[in-house]
PDB file of C-alpha atoms in Angstrom:
ATOM      1  CA  MET A   1    -183.137-217.547 -45.690  1.00  0.00           C
ATOM      2  CA  THR A   2    -184.057-214.338 -47.521  1.00  0.00           C
ATOM      3  CA  ILE A   3    -182.647-210.986 -46.377  1.00  0.00           C
ATOM      4  CA  LEU A   4    -184.205-207.707 -47.510  1.00  0.00           C
ATOM      5  CA  ILE A   5    -181.953-204.642 -47.419  1.00  0.00           C
ATOM      6  CA  ILE A   6    -183.912-201.381 -47.418  1.00  0.00           C
ATOM      7  CA  GLY A   7    -181.750-198.722 -49.061  1.00  0.00           C
ATOM      8  CA  GLY A   8    -179.567-201.322 -50.757  1.00  0.00           C
ATOM      9  CA  SER A   9    -178.207-198.868 -53.335  1.00  0.00           C
ATOM     10  CA  GLY A  10    -176.714-196.550 -50.684  1.00  0.00           C
ATOM     11  CA  PHE A  11    -173.187-196.661 -49.263  1.00  0.00           C
ATOM     12  CA  LEU A  12    -173.975-198.896 -46.260  1.00  0.00           C
ATOM     13  CA  GLY A  13    -176.703-200.715 -48.172  1.00  0.00           C
ATOM     14  CA  ARG A  14    -174.321-201.807 -50.928  1.00  0.00           C
ATOM     15  CA  GLU A  15    -171.978-203.351 -48.369  1.00  0.00           C
ATOM     16  CA  LEU A  16    -174.881-205.113 -46.645  1.00  0.00           C
ATOM     17  CA  VAL A  17    -176.043-206.501 -50.001  1.00  0.00           C
ATOM     18  CA  ARG A  18    -172.507-207.631 -50.861  1.00  0.00           C
ATOM     19  CA  GLN A  19    -171.972-209.413 -47.551  1.00  0.00           C
ATOM     20  CA  ALA A  20    -175.414-211.018 -47.478  1.00  0.00           C
ATOM     21  CA  ALA A  21    -175.053-212.356 -51.030  1.00  0.00           C
ATOM     22  CA  ALA A  22    -171.468-213.505 -50.405  1.00  0.00           C
ATOM     23  CA  ALA A  23    -172.682-215.485 -47.383  1.00  0.00           C
ATOM     24  CA  GLY A  24    -175.067-217.377 -49.653  1.00  0.00           C
ATOM     25  CA  HIS A  25    -178.304-215.772 -48.481  1.00  0.00           C
ATOM     26  CA  ALA A  26    -181.112-215.124 -50.917  1.00  0.00           C
ATOM     27  CA  THR A  27    -180.927-211.345 -51.025  1.00  0.00           C
ATOM     28  CA  ALA A  28    -183.412-208.675 -52.029  1.00  0.00           C
ATOM     29  CA  ALA A  29    -182.842-204.941 -51.829  1.00  0.00           C
ATOM     30  CA  THR A  30    -184.645-201.667 -52.442  1.00  0.00           C
ATOM     31  CA  PHE A  31    -183.629-198.510 -54.254  1.00  0.00           C
ATOM     32  CA  ALA A  32    -185.030-195.001 -54.591  1.00  0.00           C
ATOM     33  CA  THR A  33    -183.676-193.969 -58.011  1.00  0.00           C
ATOM     34  CA  ARG A  34    -181.406-196.658 -59.448  1.00  0.00           C
ATOM     35  CA  PRO A  35    -180.916-200.358 -58.570  1.00  0.00           C
ATOM     36  CA  GLY A  36    -177.519-201.723 -57.644  1.00  0.00           C
ATOM     37  CA  SER A  37    -175.474-204.095 -59.750  1.00  0.00           C
ATOM     38  CA  THR A  38    -174.740-206.964 -57.354  1.00  0.00           C
ATOM     39  CA  PRO A  39    -175.440-210.233 -59.224  1.00  0.00           C
ATOM     40  CA  GLU A  40    -178.304-212.497 -58.155  1.00  0.00           C
ATOM     41  CA  VAL A  41    -179.974-209.777 -56.056  1.00  0.00           C
ATOM     42  CA  THR A  42    -183.648-208.970 -56.574  1.00  0.00           C
ATOM     43  CA  TRP A  43    -184.238-205.214 -56.671  1.00  0.00           C
ATOM     44  CA  HIS A  44    -187.447-203.392 -55.711  1.00  0.00           C
ATOM     45  CA  ALA A  45    -188.206-199.699 -56.224  1.00  0.00           C
ATOM     46  CA  LEU A  46    -189.392-198.234 -52.915  1.00  0.00           C
ATOM     47  CA  ASP A  47    -190.454-194.880 -51.541  1.00  0.00           C
ATOM     48  CA  LEU A  48    -190.759-195.130 -47.758  1.00  0.00           C
ATOM     49  CA  ARG A  49    -193.444-192.425 -47.860  1.00  0.00           C
ATOM     50  CA  ASP A  50    -195.797-194.880 -49.609  1.00  0.00           C
ATOM     51  CA  SER A  51    -197.358-197.183 -46.999  1.00  0.00           C
ATOM     52  CA  GLU A  52    -198.980-199.490 -49.544  1.00  0.00           C
ATOM     53  CA  ARG A  53    -195.730-199.903 -51.470  1.00  0.00           C
ATOM     54  CA  VAL A  54    -193.785-200.612 -48.272  1.00  0.00           C
ATOM     55  CA  GLU A  55    -196.141-203.439 -47.369  1.00  0.00           C
ATOM     56  CA  ALA A  56    -196.190-204.735 -50.955  1.00  0.00           C
ATOM     57  CA  VAL A  57    -192.388-204.998 -51.108  1.00  0.00           C
ATOM     58  CA  VAL A  58    -192.199-206.841 -47.784  1.00  0.00           C
ATOM     59  CA  ALA A  59    -194.952-209.214 -48.891  1.00  0.00           C
ATOM     60  CA  GLU A  60    -193.344-209.853 -52.295  1.00  0.00           C
ATOM     61  CA  ALA A  61    -189.806-210.366 -50.994  1.00  0.00           C
ATOM     62  CA  ALA A  62    -191.052-212.554 -48.104  1.00  0.00           C
ATOM     63  CA  PRO A  63    -187.836-212.055 -46.112  1.00  0.00           C
ATOM     64  CA  ARG A  64    -186.850-213.627 -42.822  1.00  0.00           C
ATOM     65  CA  LEU A  65    -184.670-210.614 -41.984  1.00  0.00           C
ATOM     66  CA  VAL A  66    -185.048-206.934 -42.893  1.00  0.00           C
ATOM     67  CA  VAL A  67    -182.281-204.342 -42.413  1.00  0.00           C
ATOM     68  CA  ASN A  68    -183.223-200.702 -42.887  1.00  0.00           C
ATOM     69  CA  ALA A  69    -180.134-198.798 -44.037  1.00  0.00           C
ATOM     70  CA  THR A  70    -181.916-195.835 -45.634  1.00  0.00           C
ATOM     71  CA  SER A  71    -180.862-192.236 -45.119  1.00  0.00           C
ATOM     72  CA  GLY A  72    -183.399-189.522 -45.826  1.00  0.00           C
ATOM     73  CA  GLY A  73    -181.590-186.662 -44.141  1.00  0.00           C
ATOM     74  CA  SER A  74    -183.932-184.276 -42.352  1.00  0.00           C
ATOM     75  CA  ASP A  75    -186.903-185.221 -44.588  1.00  0.00           C
ATOM     76  CA  TRP A  76    -189.418-186.062 -41.849  1.00  0.00           C
ATOM     77  CA  ALA A  77    -191.662-188.206 -44.055  1.00  0.00           C
ATOM     78  CA  VAL A  78    -188.735-190.441 -45.040  1.00  0.00           C
ATOM     79  CA  THR A  79    -186.481-190.433 -41.969  1.00  0.00           C
ATOM     80  CA  ALA A  80    -189.041-190.289 -39.153  1.00  0.00           C
ATOM     81  CA  GLU A  81    -192.242-191.758 -40.584  1.00  0.00           C
ATOM     82  CA  GLY A  82    -190.887-194.180 -43.196  1.00  0.00           C
ATOM     83  CA  PRO A  83    -189.176-196.532 -40.723  1.00  0.00           C
ATOM     84  CA  VAL A  84    -192.392-196.745 -38.692  1.00  0.00           C
ATOM     85  CA  ARG A  85    -194.309-197.806 -41.809  1.00  0.00           C
ATOM     86  CA  LEU A  86    -191.628-200.439 -42.377  1.00  0.00           C
ATOM     87  CA  ALA A  87    -191.819-201.613 -38.751  1.00  0.00           C
ATOM     88  CA  MET A  88    -195.575-202.078 -39.045  1.00  0.00           C
ATOM     89  CA  ALA A  89    -195.170-204.112 -42.244  1.00  0.00           C
ATOM     90  CA  THR A  90    -192.389-206.318 -40.857  1.00  0.00           C
ATOM     91  CA  ALA A  91    -194.373-206.951 -37.676  1.00  0.00           C
ATOM     92  CA  LYS A  92    -197.410-207.932 -39.767  1.00  0.00           C
ATOM     93  CA  TYR A  93    -195.441-210.443 -41.825  1.00  0.00           C
ATOM     94  CA  GLY A  94    -193.346-211.781 -38.943  1.00  0.00           C
ATOM     95  CA  CYS A  95    -189.916-210.637 -40.161  1.00  0.00           C
ATOM     96  CA  ARG A  96    -187.015-209.680 -37.923  1.00  0.00           C
ATOM     97  CA  LEU A  97    -186.163-205.988 -38.265  1.00  0.00           C
ATOM     98  CA  VAL A  98    -182.894-204.155 -37.727  1.00  0.00           C
ATOM     99  CA  HIS A  99    -183.145-200.380 -38.094  1.00  0.00           C
ATOM    100  CA  VAL A 100    -179.992-198.264 -38.445  1.00  0.00           C
ATOM    101  CA  SER A 101    -180.132-195.101 -36.354  1.00  0.00           C
ATOM    102  CA  SER A 102    -177.536-192.439 -35.591  1.00  0.00           C
ATOM    103  CA  ASP A 103    -175.509-190.715 -32.893  1.00  0.00           C
ATOM    104  CA  ALA A 104    -177.302-187.555 -34.101  1.00  0.00           C
ATOM    105  CA  VAL A 105    -180.075-188.411 -31.624  1.00  0.00           C
ATOM    106  CA  PHE A 106    -177.788-187.045 -28.874  1.00  0.00           C
ATOM    107  CA  SER A 107    -176.903-183.455 -27.943  1.00  0.00           C
ATOM    108  CA  GLY A 108    -173.358-184.065 -26.716  1.00  0.00           C
ATOM    109  CA  THR A 109    -174.054-182.659 -23.245  1.00  0.00           C
ATOM    110  CA  ARG A 110    -172.782-185.824 -21.572  1.00  0.00           C
ATOM    111  CA  VAL A 111    -170.141-186.812 -24.191  1.00  0.00           C
ATOM    112  CA  ARG A 112    -170.232-190.595 -23.710  1.00  0.00           C
ATOM    113  CA  TYR A 113    -173.496-192.380 -24.453  1.00  0.00           C
ATOM    114  CA  ASP A 114    -174.386-196.009 -23.822  1.00  0.00           C
ATOM    115  CA  GLU A 115    -177.579-197.815 -24.810  1.00  0.00           C
ATOM    116  CA  SER A 116    -179.456-196.644 -21.707  1.00  0.00           C
ATOM    117  CA  CYS A 117    -179.203-192.959 -22.648  1.00  0.00           C
ATOM    118  CA  LEU A 118    -182.355-191.235 -23.854  1.00  0.00           C
ATOM    119  CA  PRO A 119    -182.286-189.209 -27.092  1.00  0.00           C
ATOM    120  CA  ASP A 120    -182.034-185.424 -26.810  1.00  0.00           C
ATOM    121  CA  PRO A 121    -181.475-184.269 -30.411  1.00  0.00           C
ATOM    122  CA  VAL A 122    -180.513-180.709 -31.354  1.00  0.00           C
ATOM    123  CA  THR A 123    -180.891-180.861 -35.166  1.00  0.00           C
ATOM    124  CA  PRO A 124    -183.827-181.639 -37.484  1.00  0.00           C
ATOM    125  CA  TYR A 125    -182.059-184.790 -38.686  1.00  0.00           C
ATOM    126  CA  GLY A 126    -181.439-185.947 -35.123  1.00  0.00           C
ATOM    127  CA  ALA A 127    -185.051-185.238 -34.218  1.00  0.00           C
ATOM    128  CA  ALA A 128    -186.269-187.289 -37.192  1.00  0.00           C
ATOM    129  CA  LYS A 129    -184.018-190.206 -36.242  1.00  0.00           C
ATOM    130  CA  ALA A 130    -185.165-190.041 -32.608  1.00  0.00           C
ATOM    131  CA  ALA A 131    -188.813-189.993 -33.684  1.00  0.00           C
ATOM    132  CA  ALA A 132    -188.219-193.065 -35.848  1.00  0.00           C
ATOM    133  CA  GLU A 133    -186.730-194.901 -32.867  1.00  0.00           C
ATOM    134  CA  THR A 134    -189.764-194.083 -30.717  1.00  0.00           C
ATOM    135  CA  GLY A 135    -192.232-195.127 -33.401  1.00  0.00           C
ATOM    136  CA  ILE A 136    -190.424-198.385 -34.134  1.00  0.00           C
ATOM    137  CA  ARG A 137    -190.282-199.354 -30.469  1.00  0.00           C
ATOM    138  CA  PHE A 138    -194.034-198.785 -30.224  1.00  0.00           C
ATOM    139  CA  ALA A 139    -194.953-200.539 -33.492  1.00  0.00           C
ATOM    140  CA  TYR A 140    -192.537-203.466 -33.177  1.00  0.00           C
ATOM    141  CA  PRO A 141    -191.010-203.885 -29.684  1.00  0.00           C
ATOM    142  CA  ASP A 142    -188.863-206.843 -30.792  1.00  0.00           C
ATOM    143  CA  ALA A 143    -187.044-204.815 -33.465  1.00  0.00           C
ATOM    144  CA  VAL A 144    -183.331-203.994 -33.156  1.00  0.00           C
ATOM    145  CA  ILE A 145    -182.396-200.314 -33.273  1.00  0.00           C
ATOM    146  CA  ALA A 146    -178.685-199.971 -34.007  1.00  0.00           C
ATOM    147  CA  ARG A 147    -177.174-196.519 -33.523  1.00  0.00           C
ATOM    148  CA  THR A 148    -173.949-195.821 -35.346  1.00  0.00           C
ATOM    149  CA  SER A 149    -171.599-192.932 -36.125  1.00  0.00           C
ATOM    150  CA  LEU A 150    -169.576-191.704 -39.131  1.00  0.00           C
ATOM    151  CA  ILE A 151    -169.356-194.535 -41.677  1.00  0.00           C
ATOM    152  CA  ILE A 152    -165.985-194.783 -43.415  1.00  0.00           C
ATOM    153  CA  GLY A 153    -164.741-196.833 -46.352  1.00  0.00           C
ATOM    154  CA  ASP A 154    -163.462-195.892 -49.797  1.00  0.00           C
ATOM    155  CA  GLN A 155    -164.231-192.746 -51.812  1.00  0.00           C
ATOM    156  CA  GLN A 156    -167.900-193.730 -52.034  1.00  0.00           C
ATOM    157  CA  SER A 157    -168.056-192.622 -48.400  1.00  0.00           C
ATOM    158  CA  THR A 158    -169.007-188.950 -48.177  1.00  0.00           C
ATOM    159  CA  HIS A 159    -166.386-188.386 -45.472  1.00  0.00           C
ATOM    160  CA  VAL A 160    -163.555-189.914 -47.501  1.00  0.00           C
ATOM    161  CA  ARG A 161    -164.602-188.088 -50.659  1.00  0.00           C
ATOM    162  CA  ALA A 162    -164.630-184.782 -48.768  1.00  0.00           C
ATOM    163  CA  VAL A 163    -161.044-185.325 -47.618  1.00  0.00           C
ATOM    164  CA  HIS A 164    -159.867-185.997 -51.174  1.00  0.00           C
ATOM    165  CA  GLU A 165    -161.656-182.883 -52.448  1.00  0.00           C
ATOM    166  CA  LEU A 166    -160.267-180.670 -49.671  1.00  0.00           C
ATOM    167  CA  VAL A 167    -156.703-181.820 -50.377  1.00  0.00           C
ATOM    168  CA  ALA A 168    -157.234-181.267 -54.105  1.00  0.00           C
ATOM    169  CA  GLY A 169    -158.633-177.789 -53.492  1.00  0.00           C
ATOM    170  CA  THR A 170    -161.908-178.578 -55.261  1.00  0.00           C
ATOM    171  CA  ARG A 171    -163.983-178.184 -52.114  1.00  0.00           C
ATOM    172  CA  ASN A 172    -164.335-175.302 -49.671  1.00  0.00           C
ATOM    173  CA  GLY A 173    -164.547-175.771 -45.930  1.00  0.00           C
ATOM    174  CA  VAL A 174    -162.605-176.951 -42.904  1.00  0.00           C
ATOM    175  CA  LEU A 175    -162.379-180.043 -40.737  1.00  0.00           C
ATOM    176  CA  PHE A 176    -163.233-179.291 -37.141  1.00  0.00           C
ATOM    177  CA  THR A 177    -160.781-180.131 -34.368  1.00  0.00           C
ATOM    178  CA  ASP A 178    -163.474-179.936 -31.664  1.00  0.00           C
ATOM    179  CA  ASP A 179    -166.123-182.140 -33.357  1.00  0.00           C
ATOM    180  CA  ILE A 180    -165.616-185.632 -31.899  1.00  0.00           C
ATOM    181  CA  ARG A 181    -167.207-188.886 -33.043  1.00  0.00           C
ATOM    182  CA  CYS A 182    -166.465-192.637 -33.054  1.00  0.00           C
ATOM    183  CA  PRO A 183    -166.196-193.570 -36.758  1.00  0.00           C
ATOM    184  CA  VAL A 184    -166.851-197.127 -37.903  1.00  0.00           C
ATOM    185  CA  HIS A 185    -165.694-198.983 -41.000  1.00  0.00           C
ATOM    186  CA  VAL A 186    -168.547-199.827 -43.355  1.00  0.00           C
ATOM    187  CA  ALA A 187    -167.502-203.500 -43.560  1.00  0.00           C
ATOM    188  CA  ASP A 188    -167.431-203.858 -39.759  1.00  0.00           C
ATOM    189  CA  LEU A 189    -170.804-202.142 -39.429  1.00  0.00           C
ATOM    190  CA  ALA A 190    -172.478-204.264 -42.102  1.00  0.00           C
ATOM    191  CA  ALA A 191    -171.134-207.483 -40.564  1.00  0.00           C
ATOM    192  CA  ALA A 192    -172.316-206.445 -37.098  1.00  0.00           C
ATOM    193  CA  LEU A 193    -175.784-205.531 -38.385  1.00  0.00           C
ATOM    194  CA  LEU A 194    -176.176-208.879 -40.132  1.00  0.00           C
ATOM    195  CA  GLU A 195    -174.944-210.663 -37.011  1.00  0.00           C
ATOM    196  CA  LEU A 196    -177.530-208.851 -34.873  1.00  0.00           C
ATOM    197  CA  ALA A 197    -180.204-209.613 -37.459  1.00  0.00           C
ATOM    198  CA  SER A 198    -179.466-213.322 -37.473  1.00  0.00           C
ATOM    199  CA  GLY A 199    -179.587-213.709 -33.690  1.00  0.00           C
ATOM    200  CA  GLU A 200    -182.153-213.085 -30.972  1.00  0.00           C
ATOM    201  CA  ALA A 201    -181.208-209.485 -30.156  1.00  0.00           C
ATOM    202  CA  LYS A 202    -183.819-206.781 -29.725  1.00  0.00           C
ATOM    203  CA  GLY A 203    -183.931-203.217 -28.470  1.00  0.00           C
ATOM    204  CA  ILE A 204    -181.199-200.560 -28.599  1.00  0.00           C
ATOM    205  CA  HIS A 205    -177.620-201.407 -29.596  1.00  0.00           C
ATOM    206  CA  HIS A 206    -174.618-199.169 -30.315  1.00  0.00           C
ATOM    207  CA  LEU A 207    -172.326-200.006 -33.228  1.00  0.00           C
ATOM    208  CA  ALA A 208    -169.515-197.473 -33.418  1.00  0.00           C
ATOM    209  CA  GLY A 209    -165.741-197.731 -33.626  1.00  0.00           C
ATOM    210  CA  ALA A 210    -163.515-197.989 -30.584  1.00  0.00           C
ATOM    211  CA  ASP A 211    -161.674-194.668 -31.145  1.00  0.00           C
ATOM    212  CA  ALA A 212    -163.038-191.176 -30.458  1.00  0.00           C
ATOM    213  CA  VAL A 213    -161.437-188.804 -32.967  1.00  0.00           C
ATOM    214  CA  SER A 214    -162.054-185.280 -34.217  1.00  0.00           C
ATOM    215  CA  ARG A 215    -163.168-184.650 -37.785  1.00  0.00           C
ATOM    216  CA  HIS A 216    -159.714-183.216 -38.478  1.00  0.00           C
ATOM    217  CA  GLU A 217    -157.866-186.209 -37.049  1.00  0.00           C
ATOM    218  CA  LEU A 218    -160.162-188.496 -39.025  1.00  0.00           C
ATOM    219  CA  GLY A 219    -159.378-186.532 -42.175  1.00  0.00           C
ATOM    220  CA  SER A 220    -155.646-186.775 -41.495  1.00  0.00           C
ATOM    221  CA  LEU A 221    -155.895-190.532 -40.996  1.00  0.00           C
ATOM    222  CA  ILE A 222    -157.810-190.892 -44.276  1.00  0.00           C
ATOM    223  CA  ALA A 223    -155.287-188.721 -46.112  1.00  0.00           C
ATOM    224  CA  LYS A 224    -152.315-190.706 -44.827  1.00  0.00           C
ATOM    225  CA  ARG A 225    -153.980-194.024 -45.700  1.00  0.00           C
ATOM    226  CA  ASP A 226    -154.692-192.804 -49.218  1.00  0.00           C
ATOM    227  CA  GLY A 227    -151.251-191.294 -49.800  1.00  0.00           C
ATOM    228  CA  LEU A 228    -152.424-187.671 -49.645  1.00  0.00           C
ATOM    229  CA  ASP A 229    -150.734-184.681 -47.998  1.00  0.00           C
ATOM    230  CA  ALA A 230    -152.588-184.316 -44.698  1.00  0.00           C
ATOM    231  CA  SER A 231    -150.989-180.895 -44.105  1.00  0.00           C
ATOM    232  CA  LEU A 232    -153.251-179.503 -46.835  1.00  0.00           C
ATOM    233  CA  LEU A 233    -156.387-180.187 -44.779  1.00  0.00           C
ATOM    234  CA  PRO A 234    -157.767-176.924 -43.355  1.00  0.00           C
ATOM    235  CA  ALA A 235    -158.644-176.963 -39.658  1.00  0.00           C
ATOM    236  CA  GLY A 236    -161.215-174.990 -37.697  1.00  0.00           C
ATOM    237  CA  LEU A 237    -163.458-174.948 -34.633  1.00  0.00           C
ATOM    238  CA  ARG A 238    -167.087-175.933 -34.914  1.00  0.00           C
ATOM    239  CA  ALA A 239    -167.793-173.936 -31.774  1.00  0.00           C
ATOM    240  CA  SER A 240    -166.805-170.808 -33.717  1.00  0.00           C
ATOM    241  CA  SER A 241    -169.075-171.634 -36.654  1.00  0.00           C
ATOM    242  CA  ALA A 242    -172.795-171.123 -37.142  1.00  0.00           C
ATOM    243  CA  LEU A 243    -173.398-174.795 -37.855  1.00  0.00           C
ATOM    244  CA  PRO A 244    -175.932-176.494 -35.564  1.00  0.00           C
ATOM    245  CA  GLY A 245    -175.297-179.833 -33.949  1.00  0.00           C
ATOM    246  CA  ALA A 246    -173.489-181.541 -31.109  1.00  0.00           C
ATOM    247  CA  LEU A 247    -169.753-181.112 -30.630  1.00  0.00           C
ATOM    248  CA  ASP A 248    -168.678-184.258 -28.804  1.00  0.00           C
ATOM    249  CA  VAL A 249    -170.757-187.449 -29.054  1.00  0.00           C
ATOM    250  CA  ARG A 250    -169.019-190.730 -28.232  1.00  0.00           C
ATOM    251  CA  LEU A 251    -171.154-193.836 -28.640  1.00  0.00           C
ATOM    252  CA  ASP A 252    -170.180-196.417 -26.032  1.00  0.00           C
ATOM    253  CA  SER A 253    -170.495-199.720 -27.898  1.00  0.00           C
ATOM    254  CA  ARG A 254    -168.837-201.958 -25.318  1.00  0.00           C
ATOM    255  CA  ALA A 255    -172.025-203.668 -24.157  1.00  0.00           C
ATOM    256  CA  THR A 256    -173.008-204.578 -27.713  1.00  0.00           C
ATOM    257  CA  GLN A 257    -169.442-205.520 -28.661  1.00  0.00           C
ATOM    258  CA  ARG A 258    -169.394-208.155 -25.915  1.00  0.00           C
ATOM    259  CA  LYS A 259    -172.327-209.889 -27.657  1.00  0.00           C
ATOM    260  CA  LEU A 260    -170.726-209.917 -31.107  1.00  0.00           C
ATOM    261  CA  HIS A 261    -168.123-211.979 -32.927  1.00  0.00           C
ATOM    262  CA  THR A 262    -167.607-209.017 -35.284  1.00  0.00           C
ATOM    263  CA  THR A 263    -164.942-206.590 -34.054  1.00  0.00           C
ATOM    264  CA  LEU A 264    -165.809-202.907 -34.338  1.00  0.00           C
ATOM    265  CA  ARG A 265    -162.354-201.516 -35.038  1.00  0.00           C
ATOM    266  CA  GLY A 266    -161.339-197.971 -34.176  1.00  0.00           C
ATOM    267  CA  ALA A 267    -160.440-195.441 -36.868  1.00  0.00           C
ATOM    268  CA  ARG A 268    -156.763-195.446 -35.928  1.00  0.00           C
ATOM    269  CA  GLN A 269    -156.714-199.188 -36.614  1.00  0.00           C
ATOM    270  CA  PHE A 270    -158.766-199.505 -39.777  1.00  0.00           C
ATOM    271  CA  LEU A 271    -157.215-196.383 -41.352  1.00  0.00           C
ATOM    272  CA  ALA A 272    -153.625-197.353 -40.573  1.00  0.00           C
ATOM    273  CA  PRO A 273    -151.554-197.506 -43.799  1.00  0.00           C
ATOM    274  CA  GLY A 274    -151.724-201.030 -45.158  1.00  0.00           C
ATOM    275  CA  ALA A 275    -154.662-202.043 -42.958  1.00  0.00           C
TER     276      ALA A 275
END
C-alpha cells in the first residue's frame, strides 16, 4: 500500500513520513522548497496553487492513502483553495484522503467544541481553514477532516523552540495565561491520522490532547521537561493585547478517541519529565 504525505517536509509531515515508512508502507511525500531525508521515500515538488501539478503528483504516486499535512498560514490560495484541488484529484483517482484542519476554525465563544460544532473563525487563517473544510466536504464527501490543536514535540516544533528562546532571552514576547488550547504530541497525532486513514472513517474528527492548558502552563511544562528554568518565562494576558484570535478553544476529542487504538495523551502526561 502506498501512502502519499502532502507537506512531508514539515514538522507533522516528517513524523507522518517516519511512521509510515517504519510501518513498511511504500511512502511518497511532497515538499515546497526542500525534500526530506527519510530513506526509501519518493519525494515530489508540489505547489498546491498549481492544479495541474497537484493532479500529476497524485497520478504519479498512485497512492491508496493521502494525508494532507500542509500549513500555508493565512495564504488563501494555499490554505483554503489548495486542499480543495487535492480533494478533487484524490476523488478522481479513488484515493482515501485525510485532511488536517485546525481549532482555529472556532471563535472560542462556547469554549468546548465537539465534531458537531460549526466553524465560526475570527482570524484570516481560521477562515482559510474553514473554507478548506467546506470545499473538501463538497468535492469529496468521503474524505476525513481531522481538526487538531497545538502540535508539540522537540525543538523542531515552533512552540517548543519559542520556549527555549524566551528562556534564553533571544526572543521577545510573553506566554499568555488566558489563551487555552488542548496540545497534542506530534507522534500521537501522526499515529492517529494514519489510523484514521487506514480505516473506514469519513467526515469530521477531532484529534487533540486530553488536557486543556494555557500557553504559559504549556511553556512551563516544556521548560521543566527540557531542564530549563520555567520562572524565566514571561507571562501576560492575551485579552490585554492587540492580537486577534480566540482565547479559549478546547477541542473535545472523546468521540474520535473511542474509535482509535492510538491514545491522544494530554500535555501534562507527554511533557512530564522522563516521559
